[in-house]
Amino acid sequence: DRALNIWMKNFGGKHPDIAMCYAGFRVTHFANGNHQKALEYMQKSLEIYQAVYGAEHPRIGECYNNIAYILNSLNEKYKALEYYDRSYGIMKKYLPEDNWKVKTIKNRIDEMAKRNINEFPLPEVPAMVKKYYTFIPYNYKTGYFNSLGNFKKVAFKLARTLDKQLPVTAFS
C-alpha cells in the first residue's frame, strides 16, 4: 500500500506502474482466497491499461485472461467464457498460434466449451434459449463462438416471444 501511495503521488492514477501494482494485489488476494477482491483489483488494472494502451494491446488481452480465470473460480462461467474469448482475440493478433500464452487461453476456452450446458448458471432460461446456447460452444472450432453478442440479442428476442424474463445475471 505504501508503494502504491508513493506511485499515485508521483505518477497519478493512470500510469502502467499503478496498473501493475493493482495486478500484484490481485495475485495476493486470489492466493488468500479473496477472489472477489482480486477481481476488483484486476478490473482497476484493466481500466488503467485501456486508458494508456487502448483496447487492443496485449496487456489488455492478459487482463481479460486474468479476469476470466478469476470469474471461473467464482463460478461465473458465462462471463469467464466471454473474457477468455476477448483475450484470445487480442493475443492471437500479436503472438503466434504456438505461443504458450495463446495456447493456454485456447485450451481454457476449449475446455469450457466441452462442458455441459448445465454447468453454466442459467437456471431460468427457457429450453429454446438453452438449445441455442449449446450451439455456440459446440461450434467453437468453426468460428461461431464469436457470435456471443448476437446470442444475447437472439436470446432476449426468444425470451420475449416466449413471454419469459431472463435473469439479469445470465447476460451481464
Tab-separated table of N, CA and C in Angstrom:
chain	number	residue	atom	x	y	z
A	1	ASP	N	0.820	-1.206	0.000
A	1	ASP	CA	0.000	0.000	0.000
A	1	ASP	C	0.860	1.264	0.000
A	2	ARG	N	1.969	1.215	0.723
A	2	ARG	CA	2.835	2.397	0.760
A	2	ARG	C	3.413	2.688	-0.614
A	3	ALA	N	3.844	1.638	-1.307
A	3	ALA	CA	4.391	1.818	-2.654
A	3	ALA	C	3.330	2.399	-3.586
A	4	LEU	N	2.123	1.890	-3.485
A	4	LEU	CA	1.025	2.391	-4.329
A	4	LEU	C	0.782	3.866	-4.055
A	5	ASN	N	0.762	4.252	-2.796
A	5	ASN	CA	0.548	5.662	-2.454
A	5	ASN	C	1.648	6.555	-3.012
A	6	ILE	N	2.892	6.092	-2.947
A	6	ILE	CA	4.016	6.868	-3.495
A	6	ILE	C	3.868	6.999	-5.010
A	7	TRP	N	3.571	5.896	-5.675
A	7	TRP	CA	3.408	5.930	-7.131
A	7	TRP	C	2.238	6.811	-7.539
A	8	MET	N	1.137	6.729	-6.808
A	8	MET	CA	-0.027	7.564	-7.111
A	8	MET	C	0.350	9.046	-6.994
A	9	LYS	N	1.119	9.359	-5.986
A	9	LYS	CA	1.533	10.743	-5.758
A	9	LYS	C	2.440	11.227	-6.892
A	10	ASN	N	3.353	10.359	-7.329
A	10	ASN	CA	4.319	10.747	-8.362
A	10	ASN	C	3.788	10.632	-9.788
A	11	PHE	N	2.998	9.604	-10.074
A	11	PHE	CA	2.575	9.349	-11.443
A	11	PHE	C	1.120	9.694	-11.728
A	12	GLY	N	0.313	9.829	-10.707
A	12	GLY	CA	-1.123	9.987	-10.917
A	12	GLY	C	-1.779	8.617	-11.019
A	13	GLY	N	-3.075	8.593	-11.168
A	13	GLY	CA	-3.809	7.334	-11.117
A	13	GLY	C	-3.810	6.519	-12.389
A	14	LYS	N	-3.388	7.071	-13.514
A	14	LYS	CA	-3.486	6.371	-14.806
A	14	LYS	C	-2.102	6.077	-15.378
A	15	HIS	N	-1.293	5.394	-14.636
A	15	HIS	CA	0.058	5.040	-15.080
A	15	HIS	C	0.192	3.515	-15.088
A	16	PRO	N	0.917	2.951	-16.073
A	16	PRO	CA	1.068	1.490	-16.137
A	16	PRO	C	1.639	0.861	-14.865
A	17	ASP	N	2.488	1.590	-14.154
A	17	ASP	CA	3.038	1.043	-12.898
A	17	ASP	C	1.948	0.888	-11.833
A	18	ILE	N	0.979	1.776	-11.853
A	18	ILE	CA	-0.157	1.673	-10.927
A	18	ILE	C	-0.969	0.428	-11.280
A	19	ALA	N	-1.202	0.231	-12.576
A	19	ALA	CA	-1.938	-0.958	-13.031
A	19	ALA	C	-1.197	-2.232	-12.639
A	20	MET	N	0.135	-2.212	-12.770
A	20	MET	CA	0.926	-3.383	-12.397
A	20	MET	C	0.828	-3.646	-10.896
A	21	CYS	N	0.784	-2.591	-10.112
A	21	CYS	CA	0.636	-2.730	-8.664
A	21	CYS	C	-0.716	-3.363	-8.324
A	22	TYR	N	-1.782	-2.905	-8.986
A	22	TYR	CA	-3.103	-3.498	-8.775
A	22	TYR	C	-3.108	-4.980	-9.157
A	23	ALA	N	-2.423	-5.308	-10.257
A	23	ALA	CA	-2.347	-6.704	-10.683
A	23	ALA	C	-1.611	-7.543	-9.634
A	24	GLY	N	-0.622	-6.961	-8.996
A	24	GLY	CA	0.084	-7.652	-7.913
A	24	GLY	C	-0.817	-7.892	-6.711
A	25	PHE	N	-1.648	-6.894	-6.389
A	25	PHE	CA	-2.607	-7.067	-5.303
A	25	PHE	C	-3.582	-8.191	-5.629
A	26	ARG	N	-3.941	-8.290	-6.913
A	26	ARG	CA	-4.839	-9.361	-7.365
A	26	ARG	C	-4.255	-10.726	-7.038
A	27	VAL	N	-2.973	-10.899	-7.300
A	27	VAL	CA	-2.316	-12.187	-7.040
A	27	VAL	C	-2.394	-12.533	-5.561
A	28	THR	N	-2.095	-11.555	-4.714
A	28	THR	CA	-2.106	-11.774	-3.271
A	28	THR	C	-3.505	-12.142	-2.773
A	29	HIS	N	-4.498	-11.377	-3.188
A	29	HIS	CA	-5.867	-11.641	-2.735
A	29	HIS	C	-6.386	-12.976	-3.263
A	30	PHE	N	-6.054	-13.304	-4.510
A	30	PHE	CA	-6.503	-14.583	-5.068
A	30	PHE	C	-5.878	-15.741	-4.296
A	31	ALA	N	-4.588	-15.625	-4.020
A	31	ALA	CA	-3.889	-16.684	-3.279
A	31	ALA	C	-4.458	-16.870	-1.879
A	32	ASN	N	-4.975	-15.801	-1.300
A	32	ASN	CA	-5.563	-15.871	0.040
A	32	ASN	C	-7.044	-16.231	0.018
A	33	GLY	N	-7.577	-16.538	-1.166
A	33	GLY	CA	-8.962	-16.969	-1.274
A	33	GLY	C	-9.982	-15.852	-1.384
A	34	ASN	N	-9.518	-14.612	-1.445
A	34	ASN	CA	-10.437	-13.482	-1.576
A	34	ASN	C	-10.585	-13.148	-3.068
A	35	HIS	N	-11.315	-13.981	-3.772
A	35	HIS	CA	-11.414	-13.868	-5.222
A	35	HIS	C	-12.171	-12.624	-5.666
A	36	GLN	N	-13.157	-12.205	-4.909
A	36	GLN	CA	-13.915	-11.007	-5.275
A	36	GLN	C	-13.019	-9.770	-5.231
A	37	LYS	N	-12.192	-9.677	-4.214
A	37	LYS	CA	-11.264	-8.540	-4.100
A	37	LYS	C	-10.222	-8.609	-5.219
A	38	ALA	N	-9.782	-9.814	-5.554
A	38	ALA	CA	-8.830	-9.997	-6.659
A	38	ALA	C	-9.442	-9.491	-7.967
A	39	LEU	N	-10.717	-9.781	-8.161
A	39	LEU	CA	-11.413	-9.325	-9.360
A	39	LEU	C	-11.483	-7.796	-9.407
A	40	GLU	N	-11.768	-7.176	-8.280
A	40	GLU	CA	-11.828	-5.711	-8.220
A	40	GLU	C	-10.491	-5.093	-8.624
A	41	TYR	N	-9.404	-5.630	-8.095
A	41	TYR	CA	-8.078	-5.097	-8.432
A	41	TYR	C	-7.747	-5.333	-9.901
A	42	MET	N	-8.130	-6.471	-10.447
A	42	MET	CA	-7.837	-6.750	-11.852
A	42	MET	C	-8.638	-5.830	-12.758
A	43	GLN	N	-9.865	-5.495	-12.360
A	43	GLN	CA	-10.675	-4.569	-13.149
A	43	GLN	C	-10.093	-3.158	-13.111
A	44	LYS	N	-9.536	-2.764	-11.964
A	44	LYS	CA	-8.864	-1.464	-11.872
A	44	LYS	C	-7.641	-1.442	-12.787
A	45	SER	N	-6.902	-2.532	-12.772
A	45	SER	CA	-5.724	-2.653	-13.629
A	45	SER	C	-6.126	-2.554	-15.099
A	46	LEU	N	-7.180	-3.269	-15.483
A	46	LEU	CA	-7.674	-3.241	-16.857
A	46	LEU	C	-8.057	-1.825	-17.272
A	47	GLU	N	-8.764	-1.126	-16.402
A	47	GLU	CA	-9.208	0.234	-16.703
A	47	GLU	C	-8.018	1.150	-17.009
A	48	ILE	N	-6.975	1.045	-16.219
A	48	ILE	CA	-5.788	1.881	-16.434
A	48	ILE	C	-5.094	1.497	-17.734
A	49	TYR	N	-4.886	0.202	-17.951
A	49	TYR	CA	-4.223	-0.235	-19.181
A	49	TYR	C	-5.011	0.194	-20.418
A	50	GLN	N	-6.339	0.145	-20.359
A	50	GLN	CA	-7.143	0.582	-21.501
A	50	GLN	C	-6.947	2.073	-21.760
A	51	ALA	N	-6.879	2.860	-20.693
A	51	ALA	CA	-6.672	4.303	-20.840
A	51	ALA	C	-5.293	4.607	-21.433
A	52	VAL	N	-4.299	3.816	-21.069
A	52	VAL	CA	-2.932	4.052	-21.522
A	52	VAL	C	-2.674	3.470	-22.912
A	53	TYR	N	-3.083	2.217	-23.139
A	53	TYR	CA	-2.710	1.497	-24.354
A	53	TYR	C	-3.823	1.349	-25.386
A	54	GLY	N	-5.054	1.611	-25.040
A	54	GLY	CA	-6.160	1.366	-25.958
A	54	GLY	C	-6.743	-0.020	-25.743
A	55	ALA	N	-7.709	-0.383	-26.582
A	55	ALA	CA	-8.483	-1.607	-26.355
A	55	ALA	C	-7.847	-2.881	-26.898
A	56	GLU	N	-6.870	-2.790	-27.795
A	56	GLU	CA	-6.355	-3.980	-28.483
A	56	GLU	C	-4.906	-4.313	-28.152
A	57	HIS	N	-4.390	-3.835	-27.069
A	57	HIS	CA	-2.990	-4.078	-26.677
A	57	HIS	C	-2.860	-5.435	-25.983
A	58	PRO	N	-1.716	-6.105	-26.123
A	58	PRO	CA	-1.531	-7.390	-25.439
A	58	PRO	C	-1.742	-7.335	-23.922
A	59	ARG	N	-1.439	-6.216	-23.293
A	59	ARG	CA	-1.707	-6.085	-21.846
A	59	ARG	C	-3.196	-6.230	-21.555
A	60	ILE	N	-4.017	-5.711	-22.466
A	60	ILE	CA	-5.467	-5.825	-22.311
A	60	ILE	C	-5.868	-7.289	-22.425
A	61	GLY	N	-5.264	-7.995	-23.385
A	61	GLY	CA	-5.527	-9.424	-23.537
A	61	GLY	C	-5.156	-10.210	-22.297
A	62	GLU	N	-4.022	-9.861	-21.687
A	62	GLU	CA	-3.604	-10.523	-20.446
A	62	GLU	C	-4.588	-10.226	-19.312
A	63	CYS	N	-5.046	-8.981	-19.233
A	63	CYS	CA	-6.030	-8.619	-18.204
A	63	CYS	C	-7.316	-9.410	-18.378
A	64	TYR	N	-7.798	-9.495	-19.624
A	64	TYR	CA	-9.013	-10.269	-19.888
A	64	TYR	C	-8.826	-11.728	-19.468
A	65	ASN	N	-7.667	-12.283	-19.757
A	65	ASN	CA	-7.380	-13.664	-19.374
A	65	ASN	C	-7.415	-13.824	-17.855
A	66	ASN	N	-6.788	-12.901	-17.144
A	66	ASN	CA	-6.761	-12.972	-15.681
A	66	ASN	C	-8.157	-12.786	-15.083
A	67	ILE	N	-8.930	-11.879	-15.654
A	67	ILE	CA	-10.298	-11.676	-15.182
A	67	ILE	C	-11.124	-12.934	-15.422
A	68	ALA	N	-10.952	-13.552	-16.591
A	68	ALA	CA	-11.684	-14.787	-16.904
A	68	ALA	C	-11.343	-15.885	-15.904
A	69	TYR	N	-10.072	-15.989	-15.565
A	69	TYR	CA	-9.643	-17.012	-14.608
A	69	TYR	C	-10.310	-16.795	-13.246
A	70	ILE	N	-10.357	-15.551	-12.811
A	70	ILE	CA	-10.991	-15.225	-11.527
A	70	ILE	C	-12.495	-15.498	-11.595
A	71	LEU	N	-13.132	-15.060	-12.677
A	71	LEU	CA	-14.571	-15.292	-12.834
A	71	LEU	C	-14.896	-16.782	-12.835
A	72	ASN	N	-14.070	-17.567	-13.479
A	72	ASN	CA	-14.272	-19.014	-13.492
A	72	ASN	C	-14.198	-19.572	-12.075
A	73	SER	N	-13.252	-19.068	-11.282
A	73	SER	CA	-13.130	-19.537	-9.898
A	73	SER	C	-14.315	-19.089	-9.041
A	74	LEU	N	-14.971	-18.003	-9.449
A	74	LEU	CA	-16.170	-17.521	-8.753
A	74	LEU	C	-17.435	-18.192	-9.296
A	75	ASN	N	-17.255	-19.165	-10.180
A	75	ASN	CA	-18.338	-19.929	-10.799
A	75	ASN	C	-19.217	-19.070	-11.703
A	76	GLU	N	-18.646	-18.025	-12.277
A	76	GLU	CA	-19.352	-17.191	-13.246
A	76	GLU	C	-18.875	-17.611	-14.635
A	77	LYS	N	-19.314	-18.800	-15.026
A	77	LYS	CA	-18.800	-19.473	-16.222
A	77	LYS	C	-19.049	-18.693	-17.506
A	78	TYR	N	-20.244	-18.163	-17.667
A	78	TYR	CA	-20.580	-17.458	-18.899
A	78	TYR	C	-19.698	-16.226	-19.075
A	79	LYS	N	-19.561	-15.436	-18.020
A	79	LYS	CA	-18.711	-14.248	-18.084
A	79	LYS	C	-17.260	-14.639	-18.347
A	80	ALA	N	-16.815	-15.700	-17.684
A	80	ALA	CA	-15.437	-16.164	-17.878
A	80	ALA	C	-15.194	-16.521	-19.338
A	81	LEU	N	-16.135	-17.209	-19.930
A	81	LEU	CA	-16.013	-17.605	-21.335
A	81	LEU	C	-15.920	-16.386	-22.245
A	82	GLU	N	-16.710	-15.363	-21.961
A	82	GLU	CA	-16.650	-14.121	-22.740
A	82	GLU	C	-15.278	-13.468	-22.631
A	83	TYR	N	-14.748	-13.387	-21.420
A	83	TYR	CA	-13.446	-12.756	-21.229
A	83	TYR	C	-12.318	-13.579	-21.852
A	84	TYR	N	-12.406	-14.905	-21.778
A	84	TYR	CA	-11.410	-15.735	-22.455
A	84	TYR	C	-11.443	-15.487	-23.956
A	85	ASP	N	-12.638	-15.362	-24.514
A	85	ASP	CA	-12.774	-15.113	-25.945
A	85	ASP	C	-12.161	-13.764	-26.320
A	86	ARG	N	-12.416	-12.741	-25.518
A	86	ARG	CA	-11.822	-11.424	-25.774
A	86	ARG	C	-10.300	-11.505	-25.720
A	87	SER	N	-9.797	-12.184	-24.705
A	87	SER	CA	-8.359	-12.338	-24.535
A	87	SER	C	-7.745	-13.038	-25.737
A	88	TYR	N	-8.351	-14.128	-26.144
A	88	TYR	CA	-7.845	-14.898	-27.278
A	88	TYR	C	-7.842	-14.053	-28.554
A	89	GLY	N	-8.900	-13.288	-28.761
A	89	GLY	CA	-8.986	-12.430	-29.940
A	89	GLY	C	-7.864	-11.419	-30.020
A	90	ILE	N	-7.475	-10.875	-28.890
A	90	ILE	CA	-6.383	-9.896	-28.863
A	90	ILE	C	-5.025	-10.589	-28.970
A	91	MET	N	-4.822	-11.619	-28.173
A	91	MET	CA	-3.494	-12.248	-28.100
A	91	MET	C	-3.077	-12.895	-29.420
A	92	LYS	N	-4.026	-13.470	-30.161
A	92	LYS	CA	-3.645	-14.128	-31.410
A	92	LYS	C	-3.267	-13.121	-32.494
A	93	LYS	N	-3.609	-11.844	-32.291
A	93	LYS	CA	-3.193	-10.793	-33.233
A	93	LYS	C	-1.704	-10.468	-33.079
A	94	TYR	N	-1.193	-10.620	-31.869
A	94	TYR	CA	0.167	-10.194	-31.574
A	94	TYR	C	1.158	-11.338	-31.402
A	95	LEU	N	0.652	-12.508	-31.110
A	95	LEU	CA	1.536	-13.649	-30.843
A	95	LEU	C	1.191	-14.797	-31.785
A	96	PRO	N	2.176	-15.624	-32.121
A	96	PRO	CA	1.886	-16.773	-32.990
A	96	PRO	C	1.012	-17.803	-32.271
A	97	GLU	N	0.313	-18.610	-33.052
A	97	GLU	CA	-0.598	-19.622	-32.501
A	97	GLU	C	0.103	-20.591	-31.553
A	98	ASP	N	1.397	-20.844	-31.764
A	98	ASP	CA	2.102	-21.813	-30.924
A	98	ASP	C	2.731	-21.182	-29.678
A	99	ASN	N	2.473	-19.889	-29.438
A	99	ASN	CA	2.957	-19.234	-28.227
A	99	ASN	C	2.225	-19.807	-27.019
A	100	TRP	N	2.940	-19.977	-25.918
A	100	TRP	CA	2.349	-20.621	-24.735
A	100	TRP	C	1.144	-19.864	-24.184
A	101	LYS	N	1.168	-18.523	-24.264
A	101	LYS	CA	0.025	-17.755	-23.757
A	101	LYS	C	-1.212	-17.999	-24.611
A	102	VAL	N	-1.041	-17.955	-25.917
A	102	VAL	CA	-2.158	-18.175	-26.827
A	102	VAL	C	-2.689	-19.594	-26.664
A	103	LYS	N	-1.778	-20.558	-26.569
A	103	LYS	CA	-2.192	-21.958	-26.387
A	103	LYS	C	-2.973	-22.149	-25.087
A	104	THR	N	-2.506	-21.528	-24.014
A	104	THR	CA	-3.168	-21.658	-22.710
A	104	THR	C	-4.592	-21.109	-22.769
A	105	ILE	N	-4.748	-19.930	-23.345
A	105	ILE	CA	-6.080	-19.326	-23.442
A	105	ILE	C	-6.985	-20.200	-24.311
A	106	LYS	N	-6.459	-20.652	-25.434
A	106	LYS	CA	-7.240	-21.509	-26.345
A	106	LYS	C	-7.652	-22.800	-25.641
A	107	ASN	N	-6.737	-23.394	-24.878
A	107	ASN	CA	-7.063	-24.618	-24.140
A	107	ASN	C	-8.152	-24.384	-23.106
A	108	ARG	N	-8.107	-23.244	-22.421
A	108	ARG	CA	-9.140	-22.928	-21.430
A	108	ARG	C	-10.501	-22.758	-22.106
A	109	ILE	N	-10.517	-22.095	-23.258
A	109	ILE	CA	-11.774	-21.921	-23.992
A	109	ILE	C	-12.299	-23.283	-24.434
A	110	ASP	N	-11.426	-24.096	-25.022
A	110	ASP	CA	-11.848	-25.417	-25.495
A	110	ASP	C	-12.393	-26.266	-24.352
A	111	GLU	N	-11.716	-26.207	-23.213
A	111	GLU	CA	-12.155	-26.988	-22.050
A	111	GLU	C	-13.534	-26.536	-21.569
A	112	MET	N	-13.729	-25.222	-21.505
A	112	MET	CA	-15.031	-24.710	-21.075
A	112	MET	C	-16.104	-25.023	-22.100
A	113	ALA	N	-15.747	-24.981	-23.375
A	113	ALA	CA	-16.718	-25.246	-24.432
A	113	ALA	C	-17.183	-26.701	-24.407
A	114	LYS	N	-16.343	-27.596	-23.916
A	114	LYS	CA	-16.702	-29.015	-23.848
A	114	LYS	C	-17.634	-29.319	-22.679
A	115	ARG	N	-17.677	-28.422	-21.711
A	115	ARG	CA	-18.519	-28.667	-20.531
A	115	ARG	C	-19.989	-28.702	-20.906
A	116	ASN	N	-20.719	-29.351	-20.095
A	116	ASN	CA	-22.156	-29.452	-20.301
A	116	ASN	C	-22.815	-28.113	-19.999
A	117	ILE	N	-23.836	-27.765	-20.739
A	117	ILE	CA	-24.568	-26.512	-20.531
A	117	ILE	C	-25.112	-26.395	-19.115
A	118	ASN	N	-25.393	-27.512	-18.483
A	118	ASN	CA	-25.951	-27.470	-17.130
A	118	ASN	C	-24.973	-26.916	-16.108
A	119	GLU	N	-23.679	-26.897	-16.430
A	119	GLU	CA	-22.698	-26.308	-15.516
A	119	GLU	C	-22.758	-24.789	-15.518
A	120	PHE	N	-23.326	-24.217	-16.568
A	120	PHE	CA	-23.396	-22.769	-16.641
A	120	PHE	C	-24.603	-22.275	-15.853
A	121	PRO	N	-24.452	-21.188	-15.104
A	121	PRO	CA	-25.526	-20.724	-14.211
A	121	PRO	C	-26.641	-19.983	-14.941
A	122	LEU	N	-27.436	-20.714	-15.703
A	122	LEU	CA	-28.553	-20.097	-16.406
A	122	LEU	C	-29.843	-20.826	-16.042
A	123	PRO	N	-30.217	-20.852	-14.773
A	123	PRO	CA	-31.313	-21.723	-14.330
A	123	PRO	C	-32.690	-21.384	-14.883
A	124	GLU	N	-32.966	-20.109	-15.147
A	124	GLU	CA	-34.324	-19.738	-15.525
A	124	GLU	C	-34.491	-19.536	-17.023
A	125	VAL	N	-33.472	-19.859	-17.784
A	125	VAL	CA	-33.533	-19.632	-19.222
A	125	VAL	C	-34.440	-20.669	-19.875
A	126	PRO	N	-35.340	-20.248	-20.738
A	126	PRO	CA	-36.221	-21.198	-21.416
A	126	PRO	C	-35.426	-22.229	-22.213
A	127	ALA	N	-36.010	-23.405	-22.413
A	127	ALA	CA	-35.331	-24.501	-23.112
A	127	ALA	C	-34.895	-24.088	-24.510
A	128	MET	N	-35.694	-23.287	-25.187
A	128	MET	CA	-35.365	-22.847	-26.538
A	128	MET	C	-34.061	-22.043	-26.542
A	129	VAL	N	-33.882	-21.182	-25.533
A	129	VAL	CA	-32.664	-20.381	-25.418
A	129	VAL	C	-31.484	-21.278	-25.071
A	130	LYS	N	-31.693	-22.226	-24.159
A	130	LYS	CA	-30.619	-23.155	-23.807
A	130	LYS	C	-30.139	-23.923	-25.031
A	131	LYS	N	-31.076	-24.319	-25.893
A	131	LYS	CA	-30.716	-25.049	-27.096
A	131	LYS	C	-29.820	-24.187	-27.977
A	132	TYR	N	-30.160	-22.918	-28.127
A	132	TYR	CA	-29.347	-22.011	-28.930
A	132	TYR	C	-27.983	-21.808	-28.284
A	133	TYR	N	-27.964	-21.713	-26.958
A	133	TYR	CA	-26.700	-21.501	-26.245
A	133	TYR	C	-25.742	-22.659	-26.450
A	134	THR	N	-26.234	-23.886	-26.438
A	134	THR	CA	-25.336	-25.026	-26.623
A	134	THR	C	-24.737	-25.023	-28.016
A	135	PHE	N	-25.404	-24.385	-28.959
A	135	PHE	CA	-24.902	-24.281	-30.319
A	135	PHE	C	-23.568	-23.532	-30.351
A	136	ILE	N	-23.408	-22.526	-29.502
A	136	ILE	CA	-22.208	-21.690	-29.533
A	136	ILE	C	-20.951	-22.462	-29.144
A	137	PRO	N	-20.875	-23.086	-27.950
A	137	PRO	CA	-19.651	-23.804	-27.634
A	137	PRO	C	-19.397	-24.997	-28.560
A	138	TYR	N	-20.466	-25.662	-28.977
A	138	TYR	CA	-20.302	-26.845	-29.818
A	138	TYR	C	-19.606	-26.505	-31.123
A	139	ASN	N	-19.905	-25.338	-31.680
A	139	ASN	CA	-19.339	-24.941	-32.952
A	139	ASN	C	-18.167	-23.979	-32.807
A	140	TYR	N	-17.530	-23.968	-31.660
A	140	TYR	CA	-16.437	-23.028	-31.429
A	140	TYR	C	-15.348	-23.142	-32.490
A	141	LYS	N	-14.922	-24.345	-32.809
A	141	LYS	CA	-13.814	-24.525	-33.744
A	141	LYS	C	-14.142	-24.037	-35.150
A	142	THR	N	-15.418	-23.936	-35.477
A	142	THR	CA	-15.790	-23.440	-36.799
A	142	THR	C	-15.965	-21.922	-36.809
A	143	GLY	N	-15.782	-21.290	-35.686
A	143	GLY	CA	-15.829	-19.832	-35.645
A	143	GLY	C	-17.132	-19.232	-35.170
A	144	TYR	N	-18.101	-20.042	-34.773
A	144	TYR	CA	-19.380	-19.495	-34.347
A	144	TYR	C	-19.343	-18.940	-32.930
A	145	PHE	N	-18.279	-19.224	-32.208
A	145	PHE	CA	-18.168	-18.751	-30.826
A	145	PHE	C	-18.174	-17.229	-30.755
A	146	ASN	N	-17.636	-16.569	-31.757
A	146	ASN	CA	-17.549	-15.116	-31.729
A	146	ASN	C	-18.905	-14.439	-31.877
A	147	SER	N	-19.962	-15.200	-32.004
A	147	SER	CA	-21.287	-14.611	-32.128
A	147	SER	C	-21.964	-14.464	-30.769
A	148	LEU	N	-21.181	-14.341	-29.683
A	148	LEU	CA	-21.784	-14.189	-28.359
A	148	LEU	C	-22.687	-12.964	-28.287
A	149	GLY	N	-22.254	-11.854	-28.907
A	149	GLY	CA	-23.085	-10.656	-28.897
A	149	GLY	C	-24.416	-10.911	-29.573
A	150	ASN	N	-24.403	-11.604	-30.722
A	150	ASN	CA	-25.637	-11.949	-31.416
A	150	ASN	C	-26.477	-12.891	-30.575
A	151	PHE	N	-25.823	-13.780	-29.839
A	151	PHE	CA	-26.547	-14.713	-28.986
A	151	PHE	C	-27.407	-13.970	-27.978
A	152	LYS	N	-26.846	-12.941	-27.370
A	152	LYS	CA	-27.613	-12.190	-26.377
A	152	LYS	C	-28.883	-11.617	-27.002
A	153	LYS	N	-28.743	-11.023	-28.195
A	153	LYS	CA	-29.898	-10.430	-28.869
A	153	LYS	C	-30.939	-11.501	-29.171
A	154	VAL	N	-30.492	-12.613	-29.725
A	154	VAL	CA	-31.410	-13.700	-30.070
A	154	VAL	C	-32.071	-14.255	-28.814
A	155	ALA	N	-31.282	-14.437	-27.753
A	155	ALA	CA	-31.822	-14.993	-26.510
A	155	ALA	C	-32.906	-14.099	-25.941
A	156	PHE	N	-32.670	-12.794	-25.908
A	156	PHE	CA	-33.683	-11.896	-25.372
A	156	PHE	C	-34.915	-11.855	-26.267
A	157	LYS	N	-34.717	-11.900	-27.593
A	157	LYS	CA	-35.840	-11.909	-28.518
A	157	LYS	C	-36.679	-13.178	-28.322
A	158	LEU	N	-36.011	-14.318	-28.182
A	158	LEU	CA	-36.715	-15.578	-27.944
A	158	LEU	C	-37.466	-15.542	-26.620
A	159	ALA	N	-36.812	-15.017	-25.605
A	159	ALA	CA	-37.445	-14.946	-24.287
A	159	ALA	C	-38.675	-14.054	-24.339
A	160	ARG	N	-38.564	-12.950	-25.083
A	160	ARG	CA	-39.693	-12.044	-25.199
A	160	ARG	C	-40.878	-12.741	-25.884
A	161	THR	N	-40.583	-13.508	-26.947
A	161	THR	CA	-41.666	-14.195	-27.639
A	161	THR	C	-42.263	-15.297	-26.783
A	162	LEU	N	-41.476	-15.857	-25.897
A	162	LEU	CA	-41.983	-16.893	-25.001
A	162	LEU	C	-42.621	-16.292	-23.757
A	163	ASP	N	-42.600	-14.945	-23.690
A	163	ASP	CA	-43.156	-14.223	-22.556
A	163	ASP	C	-42.472	-14.640	-21.254
A	164	LYS	N	-41.171	-14.783	-21.334
A	164	LYS	CA	-40.365	-15.108	-20.158
A	164	LYS	C	-39.374	-13.979	-19.941
A	165	GLN	N	-39.019	-13.757	-18.710
A	165	GLN	CA	-37.998	-12.777	-18.414
A	165	GLN	C	-36.731	-13.514	-17.998
A	166	LEU	N	-35.619	-13.181	-18.659
A	166	LEU	CA	-34.356	-13.824	-18.334
A	166	LEU	C	-33.731	-13.162	-17.114
A	167	PRO	N	-32.997	-13.946	-16.322
A	167	PRO	CA	-32.303	-13.331	-15.179
A	167	PRO	C	-31.219	-12.387	-15.673
A	168	VAL	N	-31.077	-11.256	-15.025
A	168	VAL	CA	-30.091	-10.260	-15.430
A	168	VAL	C	-28.683	-10.831	-15.364
A	169	THR	N	-28.399	-11.656	-14.370
A	169	THR	CA	-27.053	-12.200	-14.192
A	169	THR	C	-26.642	-13.115	-15.330
A	170	ALA	N	-27.584	-13.651	-16.054
A	170	ALA	CA	-27.246	-14.582	-17.133
A	170	ALA	C	-26.531	-13.887	-18.271
A	171	PHE	N	-26.750	-12.589	-18.456
A	171	PHE	CA	-26.197	-11.919	-19.614
A	171	PHE	C	-25.449	-10.647	-19.279
A	172	SER	N	-25.125	-10.413	-18.032
A	172	SER	CA	-24.425	-9.175	-17.699
A	172	SER	C	-22.963	-9.438	-17.471
